[in-house]
Short mmCIF file of C-alpha atoms in Angstrom, two decimals:
data_model
loop_
_atom_site.label_atom_id
_atom_site.label_comp_id
_atom_site.label_asym_id
_atom_site.label_seq_id
_atom_site.Cartn_x
_atom_site.Cartn_y
_atom_site.Cartn_z
CA MET A 125 -21.93 -16.95 -26.08
CA ASN A 126 -24.81 -15.54 -28.07
CA VAL A 127 -26.06 -11.96 -28.66
CA PRO A 128 -27.96 -10.91 -25.64
CA SER A 129 -31.72 -11.22 -26.33
CA ILE A 130 -32.45 -7.70 -24.95
CA GLU A 131 -30.41 -6.21 -27.80
CA MET A 132 -32.80 -7.78 -30.22
CA ALA A 133 -35.94 -6.82 -28.33
CA SER A 134 -38.30 -4.10 -29.38
CA LYS A 135 -37.73 -0.52 -28.34
CA ALA A 136 -40.63 -0.72 -25.83
CA GLU A 137 -39.21 -3.91 -24.38
CA ILE A 138 -35.73 -2.28 -24.10
CA LYS A 139 -37.15 0.79 -22.37
CA SER A 140 -39.20 -1.30 -19.97
CA TYR A 141 -36.11 -3.45 -19.10
CA GLN A 142 -33.91 -0.47 -18.46
CA GLU A 143 -36.50 1.17 -16.27
CA GLU A 144 -36.54 -1.95 -13.97
CA LYS A 145 -32.76 -1.87 -13.88
CA LEU A 146 -32.75 1.90 -13.09
CA ILE A 147 -34.97 1.38 -10.00
CA GLU A 148 -32.59 -1.34 -8.74
CA ALA A 149 -29.51 0.92 -9.43
CA LEU A 150 -30.97 3.83 -7.52
CA GLN A 151 -31.91 1.62 -4.56
CA TYR A 152 -28.50 0.33 -4.48
CA VAL A 153 -26.60 3.63 -4.43
CA ALA A 154 -29.15 5.13 -2.04
CA ALA A 155 -28.27 2.41 0.46
CA ASN A 156 -24.57 1.93 -0.15
CA SER A 157 -22.92 5.11 -1.74
CA PRO A 158 -21.90 7.77 0.78
CA TYR A 159 -21.87 10.23 -2.02
CA TYR A 160 -25.28 9.56 -3.52
CA LYS A 161 -26.86 9.19 0.03
CA ARG A 162 -25.75 12.76 0.90
CA LEU A 163 -26.80 13.94 -2.56
CA PHE A 164 -30.34 12.47 -2.26
CA ASP A 165 -30.69 13.70 1.40
CA SER A 166 -29.48 17.22 0.84
CA GLY A 167 -31.67 17.57 -2.29
CA ASN A 168 -34.76 16.00 -0.70
CA ILE A 169 -34.84 13.51 -3.58
CA ASP A 170 -37.20 10.64 -3.17
CA ILE A 171 -35.88 7.95 -5.47
CA LYS A 172 -39.33 6.19 -5.24
CA GLY A 173 -40.58 8.82 -7.57
CA ILE A 174 -38.08 7.94 -10.34
CA THR A 175 -39.48 4.98 -12.26
CA THR A 176 -39.03 5.85 -15.89
CA LEU A 177 -36.06 6.96 -18.02
CA GLU A 178 -37.75 10.33 -18.48
CA ASP A 179 -37.76 10.70 -14.57
CA LEU A 180 -33.91 10.87 -14.71
CA GLN A 181 -34.32 14.53 -15.33
CA LYS A 182 -35.35 14.84 -11.65
CA LEU A 183 -31.87 13.84 -10.62
CA PRO A 184 -28.79 16.00 -10.76
CA VAL A 185 -25.90 15.04 -12.91
CA THR A 186 -22.55 13.75 -11.67
CA THR A 187 -19.55 15.57 -12.98
CA LYS A 188 -15.95 14.61 -13.42
CA GLU A 189 -14.99 17.23 -10.89
CA GLN A 190 -17.21 15.78 -8.23
CA LEU A 191 -15.79 12.33 -9.01
CA GLN A 192 -12.19 13.68 -8.52
CA GLU A 193 -13.02 15.62 -5.34
CA PHE A 194 -15.10 12.80 -3.59
CA ASN A 195 -13.46 9.76 -5.17
CA ASP A 196 -13.73 7.40 -2.16
CA ASP A 197 -17.27 8.54 -1.34
CA PHE A 198 -18.44 6.82 -4.46
CA LEU A 199 -17.39 3.51 -3.20
CA CYS A 200 -20.22 1.16 -2.26
CA VAL A 201 -18.27 -1.72 -0.71
CA PRO A 202 -15.55 -2.04 1.91
CA LYS A 203 -12.05 -1.73 0.41
CA SER A 204 -11.38 -5.24 1.52
CA HIS A 205 -13.85 -6.28 -1.31
CA ILE A 206 -11.79 -4.59 -4.01
CA ILE A 207 -10.03 -7.09 -6.28
CA ASP A 208 -8.52 -4.70 -8.88
CA TYR A 209 -7.57 -0.95 -8.71
CA THR A 210 -7.95 0.81 -12.00
CA THR A 211 -7.41 4.60 -12.79
CA THR A 212 -8.68 6.85 -15.56
CA SER A 213 -6.12 8.07 -17.97
CA GLY A 214 -6.33 11.66 -16.63
CA THR A 215 -6.68 12.95 -20.23
CA SER A 216 -9.02 15.77 -18.99
CA GLY A 217 -8.09 16.27 -15.43
CA LYS A 218 -6.75 14.52 -12.24
CA PRO A 219 -6.92 10.63 -12.58
CA VAL A 220 -9.73 8.98 -10.70
CA THR A 221 -9.20 5.63 -8.93
CA PHE A 222 -11.90 2.93 -9.55
CA GLY A 223 -12.08 -0.21 -7.43
CA LEU A 224 -13.58 -3.35 -8.99
CA THR A 225 -14.93 -6.30 -7.08
CA ASP A 226 -14.89 -9.86 -8.24
CA LYS A 227 -18.49 -9.33 -9.55
CA ASP A 228 -17.49 -6.22 -11.34
CA LEU A 229 -14.64 -8.08 -13.07
CA ASP A 230 -17.20 -10.63 -14.17
CA ARG A 231 -19.32 -7.91 -15.59
CA LEU A 232 -16.33 -6.29 -17.42
CA ALA A 233 -15.56 -9.65 -19.07
CA TYR A 234 -19.15 -10.02 -20.12
CA ASN A 235 -19.27 -6.48 -21.55
CA GLU A 236 -16.13 -7.08 -23.54
CA ALA A 237 -17.18 -10.47 -24.65
CA ILE A 238 -20.52 -9.21 -26.19
CA SER A 239 -18.76 -6.35 -27.68
CA PHE A 240 -16.28 -8.65 -29.44
CA ILE A 241 -19.19 -10.84 -30.55
CA CYS A 242 -20.86 -7.72 -32.05
CA SER A 243 -17.69 -7.17 -34.03
CA GLY A 244 -17.53 -10.77 -35.24
CA ILE A 245 -15.00 -12.31 -33.00
CA LYS A 246 -15.89 -15.96 -31.95
CA GLU A 247 -14.78 -18.84 -30.03
CA GLY A 248 -11.48 -20.37 -31.47
CA ASP A 249 -10.22 -17.05 -32.98
CA VAL A 250 -6.79 -15.95 -32.12
CA VAL A 251 -6.45 -12.27 -31.18
CA GLN A 252 -3.32 -10.18 -30.71
CA LEU A 253 -3.60 -7.72 -27.98
CA MET A 254 -1.44 -4.61 -28.77
CA THR A 255 -2.45 -2.53 -25.78
CA THR A 256 -0.99 -2.42 -22.32
CA ILE A 257 -2.61 -4.64 -19.61
CA ASP A 258 -0.60 -3.11 -16.81
CA ARG A 259 -0.31 0.48 -15.39
CA ARG A 260 -3.76 0.29 -13.99
CA PHE A 261 -5.26 0.39 -17.48
CA MET A 262 -8.88 -1.08 -17.46
CA ALA A 263 -9.12 -1.61 -21.27
CA GLY A 264 -6.14 -4.01 -21.52
CA LEU A 265 -7.55 -6.12 -18.69
CA ALA A 266 -11.06 -5.84 -20.04
CA TYR A 267 -9.94 -7.29 -23.49
CA PHE A 268 -8.13 -10.13 -21.97
CA LEU A 269 -11.17 -11.06 -19.82
CA GLY A 270 -13.56 -10.70 -22.59
CA LEU A 271 -11.59 -12.83 -25.05
CA ARG A 272 -11.14 -15.55 -22.31
CA LYS A 273 -14.89 -15.63 -21.69
CA ILE A 274 -15.71 -16.29 -25.38
CA LYS A 275 -12.82 -18.88 -25.51
CA ALA A 276 -10.70 -16.99 -27.95
CA GLY A 277 -6.87 -17.26 -27.91
CA VAL A 278 -5.00 -14.24 -26.74
CA ILE A 279 -1.43 -13.07 -27.65
CA ARG A 280 -0.49 -10.52 -24.99
CA VAL A 281 2.17 -8.54 -26.94
CA GLY A 282 1.42 -5.10 -25.49
CA ALA A 283 1.93 -1.75 -27.03
CA GLY A 284 4.38 -0.65 -29.56
CA VAL A 285 7.52 -2.45 -30.95
CA PRO A 286 6.56 -3.38 -34.56
CA GLU A 287 9.29 -5.98 -34.78
CA LEU A 288 7.83 -7.92 -31.84
CA GLN A 289 4.33 -7.52 -33.17
CA TRP A 290 5.23 -9.02 -36.55
CA ASP A 291 7.21 -11.77 -34.86
CA SER A 292 4.21 -12.76 -32.90
CA ILE A 293 1.90 -12.39 -35.91
CA LEU A 294 4.03 -14.76 -38.01
CA LYS A 295 4.47 -17.24 -35.21
CA TYR A 296 0.81 -17.44 -33.84
CA ASN A 297 -1.33 -16.47 -36.89
CA PRO A 298 -3.87 -14.21 -35.14
CA SER A 299 -7.12 -13.53 -37.01
CA TYR A 300 -7.85 -10.11 -35.24
CA LEU A 301 -5.66 -7.42 -33.83
CA ILE A 302 -6.61 -4.95 -30.98
CA THR A 303 -4.79 -1.75 -31.37
CA VAL A 304 -4.74 2.03 -31.71
CA PRO A 305 -5.47 2.40 -35.42
CA SER A 306 -2.66 4.81 -36.14
CA PHE A 307 -0.10 2.18 -35.07
CA LEU A 308 -1.44 -0.05 -37.96
CA LEU A 309 0.34 2.44 -40.32
CA LYS A 310 3.59 1.82 -38.48
CA LEU A 311 3.14 -1.89 -38.68
CA ILE A 312 2.43 -1.54 -42.48
CA GLU A 313 5.59 0.63 -42.89
CA TYR A 314 7.69 -1.93 -41.06
CA ALA A 315 6.27 -4.76 -43.01
CA GLU A 316 6.94 -2.95 -46.32
CA ILE A 317 10.52 -2.20 -45.41
CA HIS A 318 11.22 -5.86 -44.31
CA ASN A 319 9.28 -7.61 -47.18
CA ILE A 320 6.55 -9.06 -44.91
CA ASP A 321 3.62 -10.13 -47.00
CA TYR A 322 1.16 -8.71 -44.47
CA ARG A 323 -1.85 -8.80 -46.82
CA ASN A 324 -1.88 -12.54 -47.02
CA LEU A 325 -1.44 -13.63 -43.39
CA GLY A 326 -5.06 -14.33 -42.65
CA ILE A 327 -5.71 -11.26 -40.55
CA LYS A 328 -9.46 -10.50 -40.78
CA GLY A 329 -9.76 -7.30 -38.83
CA ALA A 330 -8.71 -4.91 -36.15
CA ILE A 331 -10.59 -3.68 -33.07
CA CYS A 332 -9.50 -0.12 -32.95
CA ILE A 333 -9.44 1.96 -29.73
CA GLY A 334 -8.52 5.57 -28.78
CA GLU A 335 -8.89 7.15 -32.22
CA PRO A 336 -11.88 7.74 -34.42
CA LEU A 337 -12.26 5.86 -37.69
CA ARG A 338 -15.56 7.32 -39.11
CA ASN A 339 -16.92 10.74 -40.01
CA GLN A 340 -20.30 11.65 -38.65
CA ASP A 341 -22.04 10.07 -41.61
CA PHE A 342 -20.16 6.83 -40.85
CA SER A 343 -17.83 7.16 -43.88
CA ASN A 344 -14.27 6.38 -43.40
CA ASN A 345 -12.15 9.29 -42.10
CA THR A 346 -8.71 10.05 -43.27
CA LEU A 347 -6.96 7.66 -40.87
CA SER A 348 -9.29 4.85 -41.81
CA LYS A 349 -8.64 5.43 -45.57
CA LYS A 350 -4.94 5.50 -45.15
CA ILE A 351 -4.99 2.16 -43.49
CA LYS A 352 -7.58 0.68 -45.88
CA ASP A 353 -5.57 1.85 -48.98
CA LYS A 354 -2.67 -0.26 -47.86
CA TRP A 355 -4.30 -3.11 -46.07
CA ASP A 356 -7.96 -4.15 -46.77
CA ILE A 357 -8.84 -5.56 -43.43
CA LYS A 358 -12.05 -4.79 -41.49
CA LEU A 359 -11.70 -1.98 -39.11
CA PHE A 360 -14.03 -1.86 -36.02
CA SER A 361 -14.33 1.36 -34.18
CA THR A 362 -15.10 1.16 -30.40
CA TYR A 363 -16.00 3.72 -27.59
CA ALA A 364 -15.53 3.19 -23.87
CA SER A 365 -14.24 4.78 -20.76
CA THR A 366 -13.11 3.56 -17.35
CA GLU A 367 -16.04 5.39 -15.73
CA MET A 368 -18.57 3.42 -17.69
CA SER A 369 -16.84 -0.06 -17.52
CA THR A 370 -18.95 -0.52 -20.69
CA ALA A 371 -18.07 -0.52 -24.44
CA PHE A 372 -19.94 0.59 -27.54
CA ALA A 373 -18.73 -1.55 -30.36
CA GLU A 374 -19.38 -1.46 -34.11
CA CYS A 375 -20.78 -4.47 -35.91
CA GLU A 376 -19.97 -5.51 -39.52
CA TYR A 377 -22.11 -2.65 -40.77
CA SER A 378 -19.96 0.13 -39.37
CA CYS A 379 -22.79 2.47 -38.43
CA GLY A 380 -22.17 3.37 -34.76
CA GLY A 381 -21.27 1.67 -31.52
CA HIS A 382 -24.03 -0.70 -30.31
CA HIS A 383 -25.53 0.06 -26.82
CA HIS A 384 -25.72 -2.70 -24.38
CA PRO A 385 -29.06 -2.07 -22.48
CA ASP A 386 -28.34 -4.44 -19.67
CA LEU A 387 -25.18 -2.58 -18.74
CA ILE A 388 -25.81 1.10 -19.18
CA ILE A 389 -28.40 3.87 -19.55
CA ALA A 390 -27.24 6.54 -21.98
CA GLU A 391 -28.75 10.09 -22.38
CA VAL A 392 -27.40 12.94 -24.66
CA LEU A 393 -27.87 16.38 -23.06
CA ASP A 394 -27.45 19.95 -24.13
CA GLU A 395 -25.48 22.69 -22.34
CA ASN A 396 -28.42 23.13 -19.91
CA ASP A 397 -28.66 19.46 -19.07
CA ASN A 398 -31.82 18.99 -20.99
CA PRO A 399 -32.26 16.11 -23.62
CA VAL A 400 -31.24 17.20 -27.08
CA THR A 401 -33.81 16.85 -29.97
CA ASP A 402 -33.53 13.57 -31.92
CA GLY A 403 -30.62 13.61 -34.21
CA SER A 404 -28.68 16.42 -32.42
CA ALA A 405 -25.30 16.16 -30.85
CA GLY A 406 -24.76 16.71 -27.10
CA GLU A 407 -22.90 15.48 -24.14
CA LEU A 408 -23.14 11.73 -23.41
CA VAL A 409 -24.40 11.11 -19.84
CA VAL A 410 -24.46 7.58 -18.42
CA THR A 411 -25.91 5.63 -15.56
CA THR A 412 -24.18 2.41 -15.00
CA LEU A 413 -26.11 -0.89 -14.33
CA GLY A 414 -24.93 -3.92 -12.33
CA ILE A 415 -21.74 -2.39 -10.92
CA GLU A 416 -21.08 -3.25 -7.43
CA ALA A 417 -18.11 -1.16 -6.28
CA MET A 418 -18.46 2.32 -7.89
CA PRO A 419 -21.72 2.69 -9.78
CA LEU A 420 -22.41 6.17 -11.21
CA VAL A 421 -25.73 7.91 -11.79
CA ARG A 422 -26.09 10.46 -14.65
CA PHE A 423 -22.37 10.78 -15.09
CA LYS A 424 -21.27 13.47 -17.59
CA THR A 425 -18.60 11.81 -19.83
CA GLY A 426 -17.50 15.18 -21.37
CA ASP A 427 -17.82 13.52 -24.84
CA ILE A 428 -20.00 15.18 -27.52
CA VAL A 429 -21.90 12.39 -29.42
CA GLN A 430 -25.10 11.79 -31.47
CA LEU A 431 -27.37 8.95 -30.92
CA HIS A 432 -28.92 6.88 -33.68
CA GLN A 433 -32.18 5.11 -32.85
CA GLU A 434 -33.14 3.28 -36.12
CA PRO A 435 -32.59 -0.45 -36.07
CA CYS A 436 -29.42 -1.86 -37.46
CA GLN A 437 -29.07 -4.28 -40.45
CA CYS A 438 -27.32 -6.78 -37.92
CA GLY A 439 -30.70 -7.26 -36.16
CA ARG A 440 -30.02 -5.26 -33.03
CA ASN A 441 -32.69 -2.70 -32.04
CA SER A 442 -30.59 -1.04 -29.30
CA MET A 443 -29.48 2.56 -30.04
CA ARG A 444 -26.12 3.34 -31.35
CA ILE A 445 -23.49 6.04 -30.51
CA GLY A 446 -21.96 7.90 -33.51
CA PRO A 447 -18.31 8.90 -33.69
CA VAL A 448 -17.17 11.34 -30.90
CA VAL A 449 -17.34 14.82 -32.23
CA GLY A 450 -15.00 16.00 -29.48
CA ARG A 451 -14.47 16.38 -25.82
CA LYS A 452 -16.64 19.20 -24.33
CA GLN A 453 -13.65 20.42 -22.33
CA GLN A 454 -11.57 20.68 -25.50
CA MET A 455 -14.08 22.76 -27.40
CA ILE A 456 -12.19 25.71 -29.12
CA LYS A 457 -13.77 29.03 -30.07
CA TYR A 458 -11.53 30.40 -32.70
CA LYS A 459 -12.46 33.53 -34.73
CA GLY A 460 -16.12 32.88 -34.47
CA THR A 461 -15.84 29.19 -35.28
CA THR A 462 -16.35 26.23 -32.84
CA LEU A 463 -13.68 23.52 -33.40
CA TYR A 464 -12.84 20.29 -31.77
CA PRO A 465 -9.33 18.59 -31.94
CA PRO A 466 -10.60 15.45 -34.01
CA ALA A 467 -11.53 17.64 -36.84
CA MET A 468 -8.02 19.31 -37.08
CA ILE A 469 -6.28 15.97 -36.50
CA ASP A 470 -8.31 14.36 -39.38
CA LEU A 471 -7.33 17.22 -41.73
CA LEU A 472 -3.63 17.08 -40.76
CA ARG A 473 -3.58 13.28 -41.44
CA SER A 474 -4.73 14.00 -44.94
CA PHE A 475 -1.25 15.22 -45.84
CA PRO A 476 1.15 12.41 -46.29
CA GLU A 477 4.12 14.73 -45.88
CA ILE A 478 3.14 15.43 -42.25
CA GLN A 479 4.75 12.69 -40.04
CA ASN A 480 3.54 13.81 -36.63
CA HIS A 481 1.93 16.89 -35.04
CA LEU A 482 0.94 18.50 -31.84
CA ILE A 483 -1.96 20.94 -31.27
CA GLU A 484 -1.51 23.64 -28.49
CA ILE A 485 -4.48 25.78 -27.27
CA SER A 486 -3.77 28.91 -25.25
CA THR A 487 -5.51 32.12 -24.34
CA ASN A 488 -4.20 35.40 -25.78
CA ASP A 489 -4.06 38.89 -24.35
CA LEU A 490 -7.61 39.48 -25.37
CA GLY A 491 -8.85 36.50 -23.48
CA THR A 492 -9.74 34.43 -26.71
CA ASP A 493 -8.55 30.99 -27.89
CA GLU A 494 -5.30 30.72 -29.83
CA ILE A 495 -4.25 27.59 -31.71
CA LEU A 496 -0.66 26.62 -32.45
CA ILE A 497 -0.01 23.47 -34.55
CA LYS A 498 3.55 22.06 -34.44
CA ALA A 499 3.97 19.85 -37.47
CA VAL A 500 6.82 17.44 -38.34
CA ALA A 501 7.50 17.04 -42.12
CA ALA A 502 10.31 15.26 -43.92
CA SER A 503 10.66 18.18 -46.33
CA PRO A 504 9.14 21.36 -44.71
CA THR A 505 8.58 23.99 -47.32
CA ASP A 506 6.70 27.24 -47.69
CA ALA A 507 4.58 25.70 -50.37
CA LEU A 508 3.56 22.87 -48.05
CA LEU A 509 2.76 25.35 -45.33
CA THR A 510 0.52 27.40 -47.67
CA GLU A 511 -1.21 24.20 -48.95
CA ILE A 512 -2.01 23.19 -45.34
CA LYS A 513 -3.40 26.54 -44.40
CA ASP A 514 -5.49 26.70 -47.57
CA HIS A 515 -6.80 23.30 -46.67
CA PHE A 516 -7.76 24.46 -43.13
CA ARG A 517 -9.43 27.56 -44.60
CA ALA A 518 -11.42 25.46 -47.09
CA LYS A 519 -12.59 22.62 -44.66
CA LEU A 520 -12.83 24.50 -41.29
CA ARG A 521 -13.19 28.15 -42.32
CA VAL A 522 -10.24 29.19 -40.22
CA THR A 523 -6.46 29.21 -40.49
CA PRO A 524 -4.52 28.58 -37.25
CA LYS A 525 -0.89 29.27 -36.69
CA ILE A 526 1.23 26.34 -38.04
CA VAL A 527 5.00 25.89 -37.62
CA PHE A 528 7.42 23.14 -38.61
CA VAL A 529 9.41 21.70 -35.85
CA SER A 530 11.72 18.80 -35.23
CA ALA A 531 10.46 15.30 -34.74
CA GLU A 532 12.24 15.18 -31.39
CA GLU A 533 10.45 18.28 -30.05
CA VAL A 534 7.05 16.65 -30.83
CA ASN A 535 7.92 13.11 -29.78
CA ASN A 536 9.15 14.22 -26.36
CA VAL A 537 5.67 15.42 -25.68
CA MET A 538 3.65 12.85 -27.54
CA PHE A 539 5.26 9.81 -26.06
CA ASN A 540 5.49 10.77 -22.40
CA PRO A 541 6.38 7.58 -20.45
CA MET A 542 3.95 8.67 -17.67
CA SER A 543 0.96 8.69 -20.23
CA ARG A 544 -0.86 5.43 -21.47
CA LYS A 545 -1.76 7.15 -24.66
CA PRO A 546 0.07 9.35 -27.20
CA ILE A 547 -0.55 13.03 -26.42
CA ASN A 548 -1.26 15.21 -29.54
CA PHE A 549 -3.34 17.95 -27.85
CA ILE A 550 -2.19 20.26 -25.17
CA ASP A 551 -4.68 22.72 -23.54
CA LYS A 552 -2.84 25.67 -21.99
CA ARG A 553 -5.94 27.63 -21.18
CA GLY A 554 -6.11 28.61 -17.58
CA CYS A 555 -2.55 27.77 -16.91
#
């Protein structure tokens, strides 16, 4: 497979192409989606008047709450046509079920294939898959289908278990890994304890999911630096969600996730659902293209991002998405300062003494946000606590409440067997 030509086209050509696809997408949902039929009829919306990307402003947005409440009404095909049932992780609310047709699975494979190609994986490479492919998890299935499409070899190890991961690496010699980046630190720790020469095994890079690797200026964040200090492999950041069935993947220049114009239309909106000014952060809103079973129009992802429009050194002219600032739903107003969990997580990771942590947000008697950080340290001391608080004050201008707790207390919450991802943020507001 090659890079899709539309990604190398001019900005004007990309816009014109997307507008053609937008018209097709609106005609499709108007004819087949009970939810959008009802929405357009009740709002007296004539989709024939929506022909440009700017015209999207004439349409209402679709929220996660609407998707949760009217889940089945978004389905555009009979259930007998569904081949795969996938659910969202439920990180920010009740999980939503997505059905995928055979055509949707082909699209999913294509999306992941061109995303892997963007990150340098090619036919003949061997890739170790360190994420689950079961439990209705779309990403694991997508990775397998995409690698198969570009004719790369796949080692389906699944999540966790460093011993099994290294056993497979030593046996099958993968050139790339797909993993949550913090797990790479556990792999390194295991390798050092067991005298595995991990730096000389031919692993070129890791496709990283679920956790940010970059600061907003695309420099390496604390997690990325910790990995690179130990293991100088290429780390590729990716951004995706079940609702989009589309990924934004970094290329070798590590300057944001590349947009696939043939698969999705992306907007960034402010709190009043108006487009942000160029270079400003806002909520990512997407319209999916080419999805048969459950397409979405102007879906609010809840993720705060910044778009980058300048051409990339790799030759692609499609826009890029910067690192996620945070989830809109997880925004914290604390003592006059706006915070998001990723900033606190990155700061905590800068302390090698902290082994794990859990951030809890609640509402106090005055109705304002309170932050409690439960930290696990090998040698908890008052001096370490003071140092952490001073670092918070210097970097984030506030000092939340921080307490040291046992590893067991944190791990019981973080590694919930019912969750597909480690949980390090708990929002108790409204409970």
